[in-house]
Short mmCIF file of C-alpha atoms in Angstrom, two decimals:
data_model
loop_
_atom_site.label_atom_id
_atom_site.label_comp_id
_atom_site.label_asym_id
_atom_site.label_seq_id
_atom_site.Cartn_x
_atom_site.Cartn_y
_atom_site.Cartn_z
CA UNK A 27 5.53 -15.58 13.99
CA UNK A 28 4.21 -14.04 10.82
CA UNK A 29 3.72 -15.53 7.39
CA UNK A 30 5.39 -12.48 5.82
CA UNK A 31 8.85 -13.06 7.31
CA UNK A 32 9.76 -15.19 4.29
CA UNK A 33 9.22 -12.80 1.37
CA UNK A 34 8.12 -9.14 1.62
CA UNK A 35 6.93 -9.22 -2.00
CA UNK A 36 3.79 -11.00 -0.78
CA UNK A 37 2.92 -8.05 1.44
CA UNK A 38 3.23 -5.23 -1.12
CA UNK A 39 1.21 -5.96 -4.25
CA UNK A 40 1.74 -2.80 -6.33
CA UNK A 41 2.22 0.96 -6.05
CA UNK A 42 -0.89 3.06 -6.52
CA UNK A 43 -0.59 6.09 -8.79
CA UNK A 44 -3.43 8.58 -8.92
CA UNK A 45 -3.71 12.34 -8.92
CA UNK A 46 -4.14 12.41 -5.15
CA UNK A 47 -1.25 10.02 -4.46
CA UNK A 48 1.06 11.89 -6.84
CA UNK A 49 0.34 15.15 -5.01
CA UNK A 50 1.07 13.49 -1.65
CA UNK A 51 4.25 11.99 -3.08
CA UNK A 52 5.59 15.35 -4.28
CA UNK A 53 4.47 17.53 -1.38
CA UNK A 54 4.65 15.28 1.71
CA UNK A 55 6.95 12.37 0.74
CA UNK A 56 4.06 9.91 1.12
CA UNK A 57 3.80 6.89 -1.17
CA UNK A 58 0.66 4.79 -1.63
CA UNK A 59 0.71 1.01 -2.11
CA UNK A 60 -1.91 -1.72 -2.49
CA UNK A 61 -1.07 -4.35 0.12
CA UNK A 62 -2.33 -7.73 1.29
CA UNK A 63 -5.48 -7.33 3.42
CA UNK A 64 -4.01 -9.49 6.21
CA UNK A 65 -0.80 -7.43 6.54
CA UNK A 66 -0.21 -5.32 9.64
CA UNK A 67 1.49 -1.93 9.79
CA UNK A 68 4.75 -3.36 11.12
CA UNK A 69 4.85 -5.98 8.36
CA UNK A 70 4.18 -3.31 5.72
CA UNK A 71 6.94 -1.12 7.16
CA UNK A 72 9.45 -3.98 7.14
CA UNK A 73 8.49 -4.98 3.60
CA UNK A 74 8.87 -1.44 2.18
CA UNK A 75 12.22 -0.98 3.93
CA UNK A 76 13.63 -4.24 2.54
CA UNK A 77 12.18 -3.94 -0.98
CA UNK A 78 13.08 -0.30 -1.67
CA UNK A 79 16.03 0.23 0.76
CA UNK A 80 14.48 3.30 2.41
CA UNK A 81 13.64 4.38 5.97
CA UNK A 82 9.93 4.48 6.78
CA UNK A 83 8.71 6.95 9.39
CA UNK A 84 4.99 6.23 9.46
CA UNK A 85 2.42 3.86 7.94
CA UNK A 86 -1.30 4.60 7.63
CA UNK A 87 -3.65 1.91 6.36
CA UNK A 88 -7.21 1.90 5.10
CA UNK A 89 -9.58 -0.68 3.69
CA UNK A 90 -11.34 0.50 0.55
CA UNK A 91 -14.74 -1.08 0.01
CA UNK A 92 -16.09 -1.05 -3.53
CA UNK A 93 -19.61 -0.41 -4.77
CA UNK A 94 -21.81 -3.29 -5.82
CA UNK A 95 -22.42 -3.45 -9.57
CA UNK A 96 -25.54 -4.72 -11.26
CA UNK A 97 -24.87 -7.13 -14.13
CA UNK A 98 -27.03 -9.43 -16.28
CA UNK A 99 -26.81 -12.30 -13.84
CA UNK A 100 -27.23 -10.38 -10.60
CA UNK A 101 -25.36 -8.08 -8.27
CA UNK A 102 -21.57 -8.41 -8.05
CA UNK A 103 -19.75 -7.03 -5.03
CA UNK A 104 -15.95 -6.82 -5.50
CA UNK A 105 -13.77 -7.78 -2.57
CA UNK A 106 -12.30 -4.90 -0.54
CA UNK A 107 -8.67 -3.87 -0.99
CA UNK A 108 -6.21 -2.55 1.57
CA UNK A 109 -4.10 0.52 0.87
CA UNK A 110 -1.05 1.68 2.80
CA UNK A 111 0.12 5.29 2.80
CA UNK A 112 3.81 5.27 3.74
CA UNK A 113 5.73 8.37 4.82
CA UNK A 114 9.48 8.20 4.25
CA UNK A 115 12.40 9.86 5.99
CA UNK A 116 13.23 13.32 4.63
CA UNK A 117 16.42 12.10 2.90
CA UNK A 118 14.90 9.05 1.18
CA UNK A 119 13.02 8.69 -2.09
CA UNK A 120 11.77 5.71 -4.07
CA UNK A 121 13.22 5.67 -7.57
CA UNK A 122 10.29 3.74 -9.00
CA UNK A 123 8.13 6.87 -8.98
#
């Protein structure tokens, strides 16, 4: 049993808007979200379907590792983030975008 069965808002943190994600959104019906690093593809799919009331066809995930930065007090390495690229059914759109 998963932790995310209670509230899908814990799985999806925020939508990610960039030039690349906007192009994918307009051309291929793919939406990009920042998600919890522990979430699986099935949990992400269920969370998007319940939060936005759409049908999800496919979920691709990737873990984005950040560069270490040099500051006054040493080297700081930010924690990695997980992104999910979600492809919707041809008839569905998300009104947030």
